[in-house]
């Protein structure tokens, strides 16, 4: 089967739905782990899921998993709808998905490092956009949004993504080997 970076058919719809549902429910479960003094920033290990889904199934799947998963998690948690933060979570799944075609072996160090590099880019771009939105959405000044939104969000998302995405990649490799795919 020939892989395409931008294909979006039944297979991708299914994986995007699975990713969004998993991310939404698991982020809901950890949204209570708020970082004191940060603006509604929680320690959510599930943020690695859209990143992994991007790497494994492409940027569109990663984007939808992150965006819809964040909407689901926030609505279940009673936070309401925050479109810029939902977009940020989509971006965090999109950028790692850009290496989708370059991943040949999910347990190979060079392929893991490719994914990790794009995790870093995705977190910085996504959270950067969301944090900057707070300037006009919440009316905070630049220093405040950097200190209570950007730094805590980037830190937790990078730690979770850089630790958990490789673990998910290696686990997925084992599942693929066991299923003969």
Tab-separated table of C-alpha atoms in Angstrom:
chain	number	residue	atom	x	y	z
A	1	UNK	CA	0.000	0.000	0.000
A	2	UNK	CA	1.435	3.354	-1.087
A	3	UNK	CA	1.424	5.947	1.664
A	4	UNK	CA	0.485	9.547	0.961
A	5	UNK	CA	1.127	12.428	3.331
A	6	UNK	CA	-2.181	14.149	2.596
A	7	UNK	CA	-4.562	11.242	1.998
A	8	UNK	CA	-7.735	11.303	4.035
A	9	UNK	CA	-9.995	8.344	3.490
A	10	UNK	CA	-11.891	5.890	5.650
A	11	UNK	CA	-8.720	4.590	7.314
A	12	UNK	CA	-7.651	8.088	8.368
A	13	UNK	CA	-11.147	8.990	9.573
A	14	UNK	CA	-11.181	5.916	11.802
A	15	UNK	CA	-7.719	6.597	13.240
A	16	UNK	CA	-8.520	10.303	13.760
A	17	UNK	CA	-11.707	9.367	15.628
A	18	UNK	CA	-9.866	6.820	17.779
A	19	UNK	CA	-7.088	9.337	18.511
A	20	UNK	CA	-9.535	12.112	19.381
A	21	UNK	CA	-11.618	9.867	21.633
A	22	UNK	CA	-8.575	8.492	23.459
A	23	UNK	CA	-7.033	11.938	23.871
A	24	UNK	CA	-10.304	13.503	25.022
A	25	UNK	CA	-11.103	10.898	27.642
A	26	UNK	CA	-7.534	10.539	28.925
A	27	UNK	CA	-6.974	14.304	29.081
A	28	UNK	CA	-10.245	14.630	30.997
A	29	UNK	CA	-8.894	12.088	33.482
A	30	UNK	CA	-5.774	14.192	34.141
A	31	UNK	CA	-7.155	17.730	33.776
A	32	UNK	CA	-7.367	17.853	37.569
A	33	UNK	CA	-3.544	17.899	37.707
A	34	UNK	CA	-3.369	21.685	37.361
A	35	UNK	CA	-0.043	23.486	37.636
A	36	UNK	CA	-0.354	26.087	40.415
A	37	UNK	CA	-0.022	29.655	39.156
A	38	UNK	CA	-0.391	28.666	35.507
A	39	UNK	CA	-3.396	29.672	33.426
A	40	UNK	CA	-5.454	26.459	33.294
A	41	UNK	CA	-2.411	24.377	32.388
A	42	UNK	CA	-2.627	20.734	33.406
A	43	UNK	CA	-0.108	17.939	33.324
A	44	UNK	CA	-1.707	15.825	30.603
A	45	UNK	CA	0.365	12.823	29.506
A	46	UNK	CA	-2.327	12.076	26.911
A	47	UNK	CA	-1.017	14.990	24.826
A	48	UNK	CA	1.461	12.469	23.389
A	49	UNK	CA	-1.416	10.658	21.661
A	50	UNK	CA	-2.088	13.196	18.866
A	51	UNK	CA	1.673	13.487	18.376
A	52	UNK	CA	1.972	9.719	18.016
A	53	UNK	CA	-1.131	9.469	15.811
A	54	UNK	CA	0.450	12.070	13.537
A	55	UNK	CA	3.697	10.099	13.299
A	56	UNK	CA	1.889	6.788	12.740
A	57	UNK	CA	-0.963	7.869	10.455
A	58	UNK	CA	-0.106	11.281	8.996
A	59	UNK	CA	-0.465	14.990	9.747
A	60	UNK	CA	-4.200	15.221	9.110
A	61	UNK	CA	-4.918	12.394	11.565
A	62	UNK	CA	-2.581	13.998	14.121
A	63	UNK	CA	-4.248	17.392	13.681
A	64	UNK	CA	-7.796	16.084	14.036
A	65	UNK	CA	-6.827	13.879	16.995
A	66	UNK	CA	-5.329	16.866	18.792
A	67	UNK	CA	-7.981	19.437	17.951
A	68	UNK	CA	-11.085	17.309	18.553
A	69	UNK	CA	-9.498	15.434	21.450
A	70	UNK	CA	-8.797	18.715	23.218
A	71	UNK	CA	-12.353	19.914	22.579
A	72	UNK	CA	-13.704	16.659	24.040
A	73	UNK	CA	-11.388	16.758	27.081
A	74	UNK	CA	-12.124	20.401	27.841
A	75	UNK	CA	-15.880	20.018	27.456
A	76	UNK	CA	-15.909	16.926	29.687
A	77	UNK	CA	-13.858	18.878	32.255
A	78	UNK	CA	-16.249	21.833	32.176
A	79	UNK	CA	-13.679	24.257	30.702
A	80	UNK	CA	-15.792	25.198	27.712
A	81	UNK	CA	-14.508	25.866	24.216
A	82	UNK	CA	-11.114	27.553	23.698
A	83	UNK	CA	-10.540	27.538	19.926
A	84	UNK	CA	-6.927	28.782	20.003
A	85	UNK	CA	-5.911	26.120	22.513
A	86	UNK	CA	-7.803	23.478	20.548
A	87	UNK	CA	-5.940	24.620	17.437
A	88	UNK	CA	-2.662	24.416	19.382
A	89	UNK	CA	-3.336	20.785	20.251
A	90	UNK	CA	-4.126	20.078	16.612
A	91	UNK	CA	-0.843	21.675	15.573
A	92	UNK	CA	0.990	19.532	18.131
A	93	UNK	CA	-0.357	16.476	16.293
A	94	UNK	CA	0.131	17.935	12.814
A	95	UNK	CA	3.865	18.698	12.909
A	96	UNK	CA	4.982	15.241	14.056
A	97	UNK	CA	2.793	13.885	11.258
A	98	UNK	CA	5.012	15.581	8.713
A	99	UNK	CA	7.587	12.805	9.269
A	100	UNK	CA	4.975	10.110	8.558
A	101	UNK	CA	6.469	9.183	5.174
A	102	UNK	CA	10.000	9.197	6.580
A	103	UNK	CA	9.305	6.688	9.351
A	104	UNK	CA	10.348	3.225	8.229
A	105	UNK	CA	10.904	1.519	11.579
A	106	UNK	CA	9.130	2.774	14.697
A	107	UNK	CA	11.868	1.442	16.974
A	108	UNK	CA	14.830	2.769	14.973
A	109	UNK	CA	16.723	5.506	16.818
A	110	UNK	CA	16.966	7.781	13.772
A	111	UNK	CA	13.225	7.510	13.110
A	112	UNK	CA	12.455	8.193	16.770
A	113	UNK	CA	14.722	11.258	16.646
A	114	UNK	CA	12.906	12.535	13.528
A	115	UNK	CA	9.613	12.251	15.396
A	116	UNK	CA	11.075	13.882	18.513
A	117	UNK	CA	12.338	16.846	16.476
A	118	UNK	CA	8.882	17.442	15.070
A	119	UNK	CA	7.323	17.041	18.517
A	120	UNK	CA	9.484	19.972	19.621
A	121	UNK	CA	8.480	22.076	16.587
A	122	UNK	CA	4.798	21.224	17.014
A	123	UNK	CA	4.759	22.127	20.703
A	124	UNK	CA	6.601	25.414	20.181
A	125	UNK	CA	4.432	26.522	17.240
A	126	UNK	CA	1.112	25.309	18.654
A	127	UNK	CA	1.564	26.641	22.156
A	128	UNK	CA	3.119	29.830	20.785
A	129	UNK	CA	-0.041	30.555	18.794
A	130	UNK	CA	-2.319	29.731	21.738
A	131	UNK	CA	-0.307	31.756	24.244
A	132	UNK	CA	-0.163	34.775	21.951
A	133	UNK	CA	-3.955	34.551	21.507
A	134	UNK	CA	-4.281	35.275	25.219
A	135	UNK	CA	-3.090	38.827	24.514
A	136	UNK	CA	-6.427	39.698	22.900
A	137	UNK	CA	-8.676	36.903	24.208
A	138	UNK	CA	-7.914	37.443	27.908
A	139	UNK	CA	-6.340	40.881	27.674
A	140	UNK	CA	-3.156	39.882	29.503
A	141	UNK	CA	0.189	41.472	28.742
A	142	UNK	CA	3.003	39.684	26.900
A	143	UNK	CA	5.091	38.910	30.001
A	144	UNK	CA	2.074	37.419	31.759
A	145	UNK	CA	1.102	35.139	28.877
A	146	UNK	CA	4.701	33.954	28.555
A	147	UNK	CA	4.977	33.198	32.269
A	148	UNK	CA	1.539	31.683	32.978
A	149	UNK	CA	0.630	30.164	29.594
A	150	UNK	CA	3.601	29.585	27.281
A	151	UNK	CA	6.355	28.344	29.617
A	152	UNK	CA	4.198	25.951	31.698
A	153	UNK	CA	2.402	24.586	28.615
A	154	UNK	CA	5.565	24.132	26.563
A	155	UNK	CA	7.351	22.476	29.472
A	156	UNK	CA	4.642	19.924	30.286
A	157	UNK	CA	3.865	19.148	26.636
A	158	UNK	CA	7.533	18.702	25.741
A	159	UNK	CA	8.214	16.460	28.724
A	160	UNK	CA	5.149	14.324	27.970
A	161	UNK	CA	5.749	14.227	24.220
A	162	UNK	CA	9.486	13.576	24.325
A	163	UNK	CA	9.099	10.745	26.831
A	164	UNK	CA	5.861	9.117	25.688
A	165	UNK	CA	5.987	9.373	21.876
A	166	UNK	CA	9.058	7.082	21.634
A	167	UNK	CA	7.425	4.626	24.042
A	168	UNK	CA	4.262	4.611	21.902
A	169	UNK	CA	6.359	4.184	18.742
A	170	UNK	CA	8.203	1.154	20.129
A	171	UNK	CA	4.951	-0.347	21.439
A	172	UNK	CA	3.309	0.205	18.047
A	173	UNK	CA	6.264	-1.491	16.361
A	174	UNK	CA	5.747	-4.534	18.592
A	175	UNK	CA	2.037	-4.590	17.739
A	176	UNK	CA	2.819	-4.358	14.033
A	177	UNK	CA	5.352	-7.211	14.292
A	178	UNK	CA	2.905	-9.383	16.209
A	179	UNK	CA	0.110	-8.762	13.705
A	180	UNK	CA	2.407	-9.304	10.717
A	181	UNK	CA	1.969	-5.828	9.214
